[in-house]
Amino acid sequence: MGKVQEVLKNPQQIEQVAKSVFAQADHDKNGSISLIELELLVKYIASECGSSTPSREDVTKIMRTLDTNTDSSLSFEEFIPFVKDVIHVIAENGF
């Protein structure tokens, strides 16, 4: 079993990864991820995985899906599902 699959089976490790990524993505250190910060993160991930660069519209759709309280930013709790999804994609595609 690969390291990524091990992380997926351990909620504490997922939370640790999410905290680290959240801290790096929260450029202004205000405790939330803005659309611009999310866009930078998504584009970075796409680049690292060799995927096509997502459009602003794509990132806006991601934000709308994750932003459950509709305040136009992502709290840490709202961000965790994004991290889980990214880890799943990495595991499935072997990046």
mmCIF file of N, CA, C and O in Angstrom:
data_model
loop_
_atom_site.group_PDB
_atom_site.id
_atom_site.type_symbol
_atom_site.label_atom_id
_atom_site.label_comp_id
_atom_site.label_asym_id
_atom_site.label_seq_id
_atom_site.Cartn_x
_atom_site.Cartn_y
_atom_site.Cartn_z
ATOM 1 N N MET A 1 0.852 -1.183 0.000
ATOM 2 C CA MET A 1 0.000 0.000 0.000
ATOM 3 C C MET A 1 0.892 1.239 0.000
ATOM 4 O O MET A 1 1.815 1.355 0.778
ATOM 5 N N GLY A 2 0.558 2.176 -0.842
ATOM 6 C CA GLY A 2 1.332 3.399 -0.935
ATOM 7 C C GLY A 2 1.028 4.367 0.190
ATOM 8 O O GLY A 2 0.039 4.233 0.908
ATOM 9 N N LYS A 3 1.908 5.330 0.335
ATOM 10 C CA LYS A 3 1.767 6.328 1.398
ATOM 11 C C LYS A 3 0.467 7.124 1.259
ATOM 12 O O LYS A 3 -0.191 7.421 2.255
ATOM 13 N N VAL A 4 0.076 7.442 0.017
ATOM 14 C CA VAL A 4 -1.149 8.216 -0.189
ATOM 15 C C VAL A 4 -2.366 7.420 0.282
ATOM 16 O O VAL A 4 -3.251 7.963 0.944
ATOM 17 N N GLN A 5 -2.398 6.132 -0.028
ATOM 18 C CA GLN A 5 -3.517 5.302 0.427
ATOM 19 C C GLN A 5 -3.557 5.210 1.955
ATOM 20 O O GLN A 5 -4.637 5.171 2.548
ATOM 21 N N GLU A 6 -2.385 5.178 2.571
ATOM 22 C CA GLU A 6 -2.322 5.149 4.036
ATOM 23 C C GLU A 6 -2.915 6.427 4.627
ATOM 24 O O GLU A 6 -3.635 6.380 5.626
ATOM 25 N N VAL A 7 -2.601 7.559 4.018
ATOM 26 C CA VAL A 7 -3.144 8.837 4.487
ATOM 27 C C VAL A 7 -4.665 8.828 4.387
ATOM 28 O O VAL A 7 -5.364 9.269 5.301
ATOM 29 N N LEU A 8 -5.191 8.312 3.275
ATOM 30 C CA LEU A 8 -6.645 8.287 3.075
ATOM 31 C C LEU A 8 -7.371 7.478 4.139
ATOM 32 O O LEU A 8 -8.523 7.759 4.454
ATOM 33 N N LYS A 9 -6.707 6.501 4.708
ATOM 34 C CA LYS A 9 -7.337 5.648 5.718
ATOM 35 C C LYS A 9 -7.237 6.225 7.128
ATOM 36 O O LYS A 9 -7.791 5.657 8.059
ATOM 37 N N ASN A 10 -6.540 7.348 7.265
ATOM 38 C CA ASN A 10 -6.307 7.902 8.589
ATOM 39 C C ASN A 10 -6.801 9.345 8.648
ATOM 40 O O ASN A 10 -6.131 10.258 8.177
ATOM 41 N N PRO A 11 -7.979 9.559 9.250
ATOM 42 C CA PRO A 11 -8.526 10.916 9.332
ATOM 43 C C PRO A 11 -7.597 11.929 9.990
ATOM 44 O O PRO A 11 -7.585 13.097 9.610
ATOM 45 N N GLN A 12 -6.794 11.483 10.953
ATOM 46 C CA GLN A 12 -5.858 12.408 11.610
ATOM 47 C C GLN A 12 -4.776 12.872 10.645
ATOM 48 O O GLN A 12 -4.388 14.044 10.651
ATOM 49 N N GLN A 13 -4.317 11.967 9.784
ATOM 50 C CA GLN A 13 -3.306 12.357 8.802
ATOM 51 C C GLN A 13 -3.905 13.284 7.751
ATOM 52 O O GLN A 13 -3.249 14.234 7.323
ATOM 53 N N ILE A 14 -5.147 13.019 7.353
ATOM 54 C CA ILE A 14 -5.813 13.911 6.405
ATOM 55 C C ILE A 14 -5.904 15.305 7.013
ATOM 56 O O ILE A 14 -5.626 16.303 6.350
ATOM 57 N N GLU A 15 -6.263 15.389 8.273
ATOM 58 C CA GLU A 15 -6.370 16.689 8.935
ATOM 59 C C GLU A 15 -5.003 17.383 9.015
ATOM 60 O O GLU A 15 -4.904 18.591 8.812
ATOM 61 N N GLN A 16 -3.957 16.621 9.276
ATOM 62 C CA GLN A 16 -2.610 17.200 9.324
ATOM 63 C C GLN A 16 -2.221 17.763 7.958
ATOM 64 O O GLN A 16 -1.675 18.873 7.873
ATOM 65 N N VAL A 17 -2.487 16.995 6.902
ATOM 66 C CA VAL A 17 -2.188 17.465 5.543
ATOM 67 C C VAL A 17 -3.005 18.717 5.254
ATOM 68 O O VAL A 17 -2.489 19.712 4.730
ATOM 69 N N ALA A 18 -4.293 18.675 5.608
ATOM 70 C CA ALA A 18 -5.172 19.815 5.355
ATOM 71 C C ALA A 18 -4.672 21.060 6.086
ATOM 72 O O ALA A 18 -4.674 22.160 5.522
ATOM 73 N N LYS A 19 -4.234 20.913 7.330
ATOM 74 C CA LYS A 19 -3.721 22.060 8.098
ATOM 75 C C LYS A 19 -2.497 22.661 7.423
ATOM 76 O O LYS A 19 -2.370 23.890 7.320
ATOM 77 N N SER A 20 -1.615 21.811 6.966
ATOM 78 C CA SER A 20 -0.403 22.284 6.311
ATOM 79 C C SER A 20 -0.728 23.019 5.007
ATOM 80 O O SER A 20 -0.214 24.121 4.764
ATOM 81 N N VAL A 21 -1.565 22.424 4.194
ATOM 82 C CA VAL A 21 -1.936 23.044 2.915
ATOM 83 C C VAL A 21 -2.707 24.337 3.154
ATOM 84 O O VAL A 21 -2.482 25.341 2.482
ATOM 85 N N PHE A 22 -3.625 24.316 4.123
ATOM 86 C CA PHE A 22 -4.409 25.504 4.445
ATOM 87 C C PHE A 22 -3.491 26.656 4.851
ATOM 88 O O PHE A 22 -3.639 27.779 4.373
ATOM 89 N N ALA A 23 -2.538 26.361 5.713
ATOM 90 C CA ALA A 23 -1.611 27.399 6.181
ATOM 91 C C ALA A 23 -0.802 27.982 5.020
ATOM 92 O O ALA A 23 -0.572 29.198 4.970
ATOM 93 N N GLN A 24 -0.400 27.142 4.088
ATOM 94 C CA GLN A 24 0.360 27.625 2.936
ATOM 95 C C GLN A 24 -0.519 28.407 1.969
ATOM 96 O O GLN A 24 -0.069 29.383 1.369
ATOM 97 N N ALA A 25 -1.775 27.986 1.806
ATOM 98 C CA ALA A 25 -2.678 28.638 0.857
ATOM 99 C C ALA A 25 -3.228 29.959 1.391
ATOM 100 O O ALA A 25 -3.574 30.846 0.611
ATOM 101 N N ASP A 26 -3.298 30.099 2.716
ATOM 102 C CA ASP A 26 -3.834 31.312 3.340
ATOM 103 C C ASP A 26 -2.746 32.384 3.363
ATOM 104 O O ASP A 26 -2.145 32.680 4.386
ATOM 105 N N HIS A 27 -2.498 32.973 2.201
ATOM 106 C CA HIS A 27 -1.386 33.914 2.041
ATOM 107 C C HIS A 27 -1.485 35.128 2.961
ATOM 108 O O HIS A 27 -0.467 35.605 3.461
ATOM 109 N N ASP A 28 -2.696 35.629 3.184
ATOM 110 C CA ASP A 28 -2.831 36.821 4.030
ATOM 111 C C ASP A 28 -3.010 36.478 5.509
ATOM 112 O O ASP A 28 -3.159 37.356 6.346
ATOM 113 N N LYS A 29 -2.989 35.196 5.819
ATOM 114 C CA LYS A 29 -3.049 34.690 7.207
ATOM 115 C C LYS A 29 -4.258 35.213 7.983
ATOM 116 O O LYS A 29 -4.176 35.476 9.178
ATOM 117 N N ASN A 30 -5.410 35.301 7.287
ATOM 118 C CA ASN A 30 -6.630 35.753 7.966
ATOM 119 C C ASN A 30 -7.505 34.606 8.435
ATOM 120 O O ASN A 30 -8.600 34.824 8.928
ATOM 121 N N GLY A 31 -7.048 33.373 8.271
ATOM 122 C CA GLY A 31 -7.791 32.220 8.763
ATOM 123 C C GLY A 31 -8.828 31.680 7.798
ATOM 124 O O GLY A 31 -9.624 30.824 8.177
ATOM 125 N N SER A 32 -8.814 32.162 6.560
ATOM 126 C CA SER A 32 -9.733 31.634 5.553
ATOM 127 C C SER A 32 -9.056 31.701 4.186
ATOM 128 O O SER A 32 -8.082 32.418 3.989
ATOM 129 N N ILE A 33 -9.601 30.935 3.251
ATOM 130 C CA ILE A 33 -9.071 30.891 1.898
ATOM 131 C C ILE A 33 -10.019 31.664 0.985
ATOM 132 O O ILE A 33 -11.200 31.327 0.872
ATOM 133 N N SER A 34 -9.501 32.694 0.356
ATOM 134 C CA SER A 34 -10.287 33.498 -0.578
ATOM 135 C C SER A 34 -10.309 32.825 -1.948
ATOM 136 O O SER A 34 -9.572 31.863 -2.198
ATOM 137 N N LEU A 35 -11.123 33.347 -2.845
ATOM 138 C CA LEU A 35 -11.182 32.819 -4.207
ATOM 139 C C LEU A 35 -9.805 32.929 -4.872
ATOM 140 O O LEU A 35 -9.354 31.979 -5.528
ATOM 141 N N ILE A 36 -9.131 34.039 -4.691
ATOM 142 C CA ILE A 36 -7.810 34.216 -5.305
ATOM 143 C C ILE A 36 -6.811 33.208 -4.729
ATOM 144 O O ILE A 36 -6.027 32.604 -5.465
ATOM 145 N N GLU A 37 -6.845 33.010 -3.426
ATOM 146 C CA GLU A 37 -5.944 32.036 -2.800
ATOM 147 C C GLU A 37 -6.260 30.623 -3.278
ATOM 148 O O GLU A 37 -5.342 29.835 -3.542
ATOM 149 N N LEU A 38 -7.541 30.302 -3.394
ATOM 150 C CA LEU A 38 -7.936 28.984 -3.895
ATOM 151 C C LEU A 38 -7.485 28.812 -5.340
ATOM 152 O O LEU A 38 -6.981 27.751 -5.719
ATOM 153 N N GLU A 39 -7.625 29.855 -6.132
ATOM 154 C CA GLU A 39 -7.202 29.792 -7.531
ATOM 155 C C GLU A 39 -5.698 29.525 -7.630
ATOM 156 O O GLU A 39 -5.260 28.680 -8.432
ATOM 157 N N LEU A 40 -4.906 30.207 -6.838
ATOM 158 C CA LEU A 40 -3.462 29.973 -6.833
ATOM 159 C C LEU A 40 -3.144 28.529 -6.460
ATOM 160 O O LEU A 40 -2.292 27.880 -7.086
ATOM 161 N N LEU A 41 -3.828 28.016 -5.462
ATOM 162 C CA LEU A 41 -3.603 26.644 -5.006
ATOM 163 C C LEU A 41 -4.004 25.633 -6.077
ATOM 164 O O LEU A 41 -3.243 24.712 -6.389
ATOM 165 N N VAL A 42 -5.185 25.802 -6.654
ATOM 166 C CA VAL A 42 -5.676 24.856 -7.662
ATOM 167 C C VAL A 42 -4.757 24.865 -8.883
ATOM 168 O O VAL A 42 -4.437 23.809 -9.442
ATOM 169 N N LYS A 43 -4.320 26.040 -9.286
ATOM 170 C CA LYS A 43 -3.415 26.126 -10.439
ATOM 171 C C LYS A 43 -2.070 25.476 -10.124
ATOM 172 O O LYS A 43 -1.473 24.813 -10.975
ATOM 173 N N TYR A 44 -1.587 25.645 -8.914
ATOM 174 C CA TYR A 44 -0.337 25.007 -8.507
ATOM 175 C C TYR A 44 -0.478 23.485 -8.539
ATOM 176 O O TYR A 44 0.379 22.781 -9.081
ATOM 177 N N ILE A 45 -1.560 22.983 -7.977
ATOM 178 C CA ILE A 45 -1.786 21.531 -7.957
ATOM 179 C C ILE A 45 -1.880 20.993 -9.381
ATOM 180 O O ILE A 45 -1.277 19.967 -9.708
ATOM 181 N N ALA A 46 -2.618 21.675 -10.231
ATOM 182 C CA ALA A 46 -2.757 21.238 -11.626
ATOM 183 C C ALA A 46 -1.391 21.201 -12.309
ATOM 184 O O ALA A 46 -1.067 20.244 -13.023
ATOM 185 N N SER A 47 -0.594 22.211 -12.071
ATOM 186 C CA SER A 47 0.738 22.276 -12.667
ATOM 187 C C SER A 47 1.614 21.119 -12.185
ATOM 188 O O SER A 47 2.293 20.465 -12.978
ATOM 189 N N GLU A 48 1.592 20.872 -10.895
ATOM 190 C CA GLU A 48 2.404 19.794 -10.321
ATOM 191 C C GLU A 48 1.975 18.422 -10.817
ATOM 192 O O GLU A 48 2.784 17.505 -10.896
ATOM 193 N N CYS A 49 0.696 18.276 -11.147
ATOM 194 C CA CYS A 49 0.161 16.992 -11.619
ATOM 195 C C CYS A 49 0.195 16.865 -13.137
ATOM 196 O O CYS A 49 -0.216 15.847 -13.689
ATOM 197 N N GLY A 50 0.640 17.920 -13.810
ATOM 198 C CA GLY A 50 0.680 17.890 -15.262
ATOM 199 C C GLY A 50 -0.676 18.010 -15.911
ATOM 200 O O GLY A 50 -0.876 17.600 -17.050
ATOM 201 N N SER A 51 -1.629 18.579 -15.192
ATOM 202 C CA SER A 51 -2.986 18.761 -15.700
ATOM 203 C C SER A 51 -3.122 20.136 -16.347
ATOM 204 O O SER A 51 -2.296 21.029 -16.122
ATOM 205 N N SER A 52 -4.189 20.306 -17.094
ATOM 206 C CA SER A 52 -4.436 21.606 -17.710
ATOM 207 C C SER A 52 -4.784 22.636 -16.631
ATOM 208 O O SER A 52 -5.319 22.291 -15.580
ATOM 209 N N THR A 53 -4.470 23.870 -16.918
ATOM 210 C CA THR A 53 -4.717 24.948 -15.966
ATOM 211 C C THR A 53 -6.211 25.227 -15.887
ATOM 212 O O THR A 53 -6.856 25.483 -16.904
ATOM 213 N N PRO A 54 -6.777 25.169 -14.685
ATOM 214 C CA PRO A 54 -8.208 25.446 -14.544
ATOM 215 C C PRO A 54 -8.510 26.929 -14.777
ATOM 216 O O PRO A 54 -7.685 27.786 -14.480
ATOM 217 N N SER A 55 -9.683 27.195 -15.301
ATOM 218 C CA SER A 55 -10.107 28.574 -15.532
ATOM 219 C C SER A 55 -10.605 29.187 -14.224
ATOM 220 O O SER A 55 -10.873 28.481 -13.253
ATOM 221 N N ARG A 56 -10.770 30.496 -14.226
ATOM 222 C CA ARG A 56 -11.348 31.184 -13.060
ATOM 223 C C ARG A 56 -12.750 30.634 -12.809
ATOM 224 O O ARG A 56 -13.164 30.455 -11.663
ATOM 225 N N GLU A 57 -13.486 30.344 -13.890
ATOM 226 C CA GLU A 57 -14.838 29.779 -13.753
ATOM 227 C C GLU A 57 -14.787 28.423 -13.046
ATOM 228 O O GLU A 57 -15.619 28.146 -12.177
ATOM 229 N N ASP A 58 -13.815 27.588 -13.395
ATOM 230 C CA ASP A 58 -13.663 26.290 -12.737
ATOM 231 C C ASP A 58 -13.414 26.468 -11.239
ATOM 232 O O ASP A 58 -14.005 25.779 -10.410
ATOM 233 N N VAL A 59 -12.534 27.393 -10.909
ATOM 234 C CA VAL A 59 -12.195 27.635 -9.503
ATOM 235 C C VAL A 59 -13.396 28.214 -8.761
ATOM 236 O O VAL A 59 -13.664 27.845 -7.616
ATOM 237 N N THR A 60 -14.146 29.071 -9.417
ATOM 238 C CA THR A 60 -15.356 29.638 -8.805
ATOM 239 C C THR A 60 -16.368 28.532 -8.497
ATOM 240 O O THR A 60 -17.008 28.547 -7.439
ATOM 241 N N LYS A 61 -16.483 27.572 -9.391
ATOM 242 C CA LYS A 61 -17.391 26.430 -9.144
ATOM 243 C C LYS A 61 -16.928 25.620 -7.940
ATOM 244 O O LYS A 61 -17.747 25.196 -7.117
ATOM 245 N N ILE A 62 -15.618 25.413 -7.839
ATOM 246 C CA ILE A 62 -15.082 24.698 -6.672
ATOM 247 C C ILE A 62 -15.411 25.470 -5.403
ATOM 248 O O ILE A 62 -15.868 24.894 -4.407
ATOM 249 N N MET A 63 -15.194 26.779 -5.427
ATOM 250 C CA MET A 63 -15.478 27.615 -4.254
ATOM 251 C C MET A 63 -16.949 27.508 -3.864
ATOM 252 O O MET A 63 -17.280 27.328 -2.691
ATOM 253 N N ARG A 64 -17.830 27.622 -4.831
ATOM 254 C CA ARG A 64 -19.276 27.547 -4.530
ATOM 255 C C ARG A 64 -19.649 26.207 -3.912
ATOM 256 O O ARG A 64 -20.488 26.150 -3.019
ATOM 257 N N THR A 65 -19.029 25.144 -4.395
ATOM 258 C CA THR A 65 -19.317 23.813 -3.868
ATOM 259 C C THR A 65 -18.849 23.676 -2.420
ATOM 260 O O THR A 65 -19.565 23.115 -1.585
ATOM 261 N N LEU A 66 -17.680 24.200 -2.126
ATOM 262 C CA LEU A 66 -17.089 24.033 -0.797
ATOM 263 C C LEU A 66 -17.587 25.048 0.227
ATOM 264 O O LEU A 66 -17.620 24.757 1.419
ATOM 265 N N ASP A 67 -17.963 26.237 -0.221
ATOM 266 C CA ASP A 67 -18.323 27.346 0.670
ATOM 267 C C ASP A 67 -19.753 27.161 1.193
ATOM 268 O O ASP A 67 -20.685 27.817 0.754
ATOM 269 N N THR A 68 -19.894 26.277 2.162
ATOM 270 C CA THR A 68 -21.230 25.900 2.636
ATOM 271 C C THR A 68 -21.963 27.019 3.367
ATOM 272 O O THR A 68 -23.185 27.024 3.409
ATOM 273 N N ASN A 69 -21.241 27.981 3.931
ATOM 274 C CA ASN A 69 -21.917 29.077 4.620
ATOM 275 C C ASN A 69 -22.030 30.330 3.746
ATOM 276 O O ASN A 69 -22.465 31.373 4.221
ATOM 277 N N THR A 70 -21.631 30.205 2.492
ATOM 278 C CA THR A 70 -21.757 31.258 1.473
ATOM 279 C C THR A 70 -21.192 32.619 1.898
ATOM 280 O O THR A 70 -21.759 33.653 1.568
ATOM 281 N N ASP A 71 -20.025 32.590 2.548
ATOM 282 C CA ASP A 71 -19.377 33.859 2.922
ATOM 283 C C ASP A 71 -18.246 34.242 1.962
ATOM 284 O O ASP A 71 -17.463 35.136 2.236
ATOM 285 N N SER A 72 -18.173 33.530 0.850
ATOM 286 C CA SER A 72 -17.185 33.795 -0.213
ATOM 287 C C SER A 72 -15.741 33.525 0.203
ATOM 288 O O SER A 72 -14.813 34.082 -0.375
ATOM 289 N N SER A 73 -15.570 32.690 1.202
ATOM 290 C CA SER A 73 -14.241 32.233 1.591
ATOM 291 C C SER A 73 -14.390 30.853 2.216
ATOM 292 O O SER A 73 -15.494 30.431 2.560
ATOM 293 N N LEU A 74 -13.270 30.158 2.352
ATOM 294 C CA LEU A 74 -13.303 28.813 2.922
ATOM 295 C C LEU A 74 -12.674 28.794 4.305
ATOM 296 O O LEU A 74 -11.520 29.202 4.468
ATOM 297 N N SER A 75 -13.437 28.314 5.256
ATOM 298 C CA SER A 75 -12.888 28.054 6.584
ATOM 299 C C SER A 75 -12.093 26.746 6.504
ATOM 300 O O SER A 75 -12.173 26.007 5.511
ATOM 301 N N PHE A 76 -11.354 26.445 7.540
ATOM 302 C CA PHE A 76 -10.608 25.185 7.555
ATOM 303 C C PHE A 76 -11.556 24.002 7.398
ATOM 304 O O PHE A 76 -11.279 23.082 6.634
ATOM 305 N N GLU A 77 -12.685 24.032 8.091
ATOM 306 C CA GLU A 77 -13.641 22.927 8.026
ATOM 307 C C GLU A 77 -14.199 22.757 6.607
ATOM 308 O O GLU A 77 -14.412 21.629 6.152
ATOM 309 N N GLU A 78 -14.431 23.850 5.916
ATOM 310 C CA GLU A 78 -14.929 23.783 4.542
ATOM 311 C C GLU A 78 -13.838 23.304 3.576
ATOM 312 O O GLU A 78 -14.138 22.731 2.524
ATOM 313 N N PHE A 79 -12.587 23.515 3.948
ATOM 314 C CA PHE A 79 -11.443 23.185 3.102
ATOM 315 C C PHE A 79 -11.096 21.696 3.129
ATOM 316 O O PHE A 79 -10.576 21.160 2.144
ATOM 317 N N ILE A 80 -11.385 21.016 4.222
ATOM 318 C CA ILE A 80 -11.006 19.602 4.381
ATOM 319 C C ILE A 80 -11.540 18.726 3.243
ATOM 320 O O ILE A 80 -10.780 17.906 2.705
ATOM 321 N N PRO A 81 -12.805 18.837 2.813
ATOM 322 C CA PRO A 81 -13.267 17.992 1.700
ATOM 323 C C PRO A 81 -12.453 18.193 0.419
ATOM 324 O O PRO A 81 -12.229 17.234 -0.330
ATOM 325 N N PHE A 82 -11.994 19.405 0.165
ATOM 326 C CA PHE A 82 -11.152 19.672 -1.001
ATOM 327 C C PHE A 82 -9.861 18.862 -0.905
ATOM 328 O O PHE A 82 -9.444 18.219 -1.867
ATOM 329 N N VAL A 83 -9.231 18.888 0.257
ATOM 330 C CA VAL A 83 -7.985 18.156 0.453
ATOM 331 C C VAL A 83 -8.216 16.659 0.269
ATOM 332 O O VAL A 83 -7.427 15.977 -0.391
ATOM 333 N N LYS A 84 -9.304 16.150 0.831
ATOM 334 C CA LYS A 84 -9.621 14.728 0.649
ATOM 335 C C LYS A 84 -9.779 14.390 -0.820
ATOM 336 O O LYS A 84 -9.264 13.367 -1.289
ATOM 337 N N ASP A 85 -10.468 15.228 -1.560
ATOM 338 C CA ASP A 85 -10.667 14.996 -2.997
ATOM 339 C C ASP A 85 -9.334 14.999 -3.743
ATOM 340 O O ASP A 85 -9.098 14.154 -4.612
ATOM 341 N N VAL A 86 -8.473 15.941 -3.422
ATOM 342 C CA VAL A 86 -7.166 16.012 -4.079
ATOM 343 C C VAL A 86 -6.347 14.762 -3.756
ATOM 344 O O VAL A 86 -5.723 14.172 -4.646
ATOM 345 N N ILE A 87 -6.360 14.329 -2.513
ATOM 346 C CA ILE A 87 -5.621 13.119 -2.136
ATOM 347 C C ILE A 87 -6.169 11.907 -2.888
ATOM 348 O O ILE A 87 -5.395 11.070 -3.376
ATOM 349 N N HIS A 88 -7.496 11.816 -3.029
ATOM 350 C CA HIS A 88 -8.092 10.710 -3.795
ATOM 351 C C HIS A 88 -7.627 10.734 -5.248
ATOM 352 O O HIS A 88 -7.278 9.694 -5.806
ATOM 353 N N VAL A 89 -7.608 11.891 -5.854
ATOM 354 C CA VAL A 89 -7.160 12.011 -7.254
ATOM 355 C C VAL A 89 -5.711 11.600 -7.379
ATOM 356 O O VAL A 89 -5.328 10.866 -8.309
ATOM 357 N N ILE A 90 -4.895 12.029 -6.444
ATOM 358 C CA ILE A 90 -3.477 11.646 -6.461
ATOM 359 C C ILE A 90 -3.340 10.128 -6.328
ATOM 360 O O ILE A 90 -2.562 9.500 -7.060
ATOM 361 N N ALA A 91 -4.106 9.535 -5.422
ATOM 362 C CA ALA A 91 -4.040 8.088 -5.223
ATOM 363 C C ALA A 91 -4.496 7.328 -6.470
ATOM 364 O O ALA A 91 -3.873 6.343 -6.882
ATOM 365 N N GLU A 92 -5.559 7.790 -7.093
ATOM 366 C CA GLU A 92 -6.109 7.106 -8.271
ATOM 367 C C GLU A 92 -5.209 7.237 -9.492
ATOM 368 O O GLU A 92 -5.155 6.335 -10.319
ATOM 369 N N ASN A 93 -4.523 8.364 -9.609
ATOM 370 C CA ASN A 93 -3.734 8.627 -10.802
ATOM 371 C C ASN A 93 -2.235 8.446 -10.618
ATOM 372 O O ASN A 93 -1.475 8.604 -11.567
ATOM 373 N N GLY A 94 -1.838 8.181 -9.402
ATOM 374 C CA GLY A 94 -0.436 7.910 -9.137
ATOM 375 C C GLY A 94 0.500 9.085 -9.341
ATOM 376 O O GLY A 94 1.640 8.916 -9.768
ATOM 377 N N PHE A 95 0.042 10.294 -9.044
ATOM 378 C CA PHE A 95 0.911 11.469 -9.201
ATOM 379 C C PHE A 95 1.978 11.479 -8.135
ATOM 380 O O PHE A 95 1.855 11.072 -7.062
#
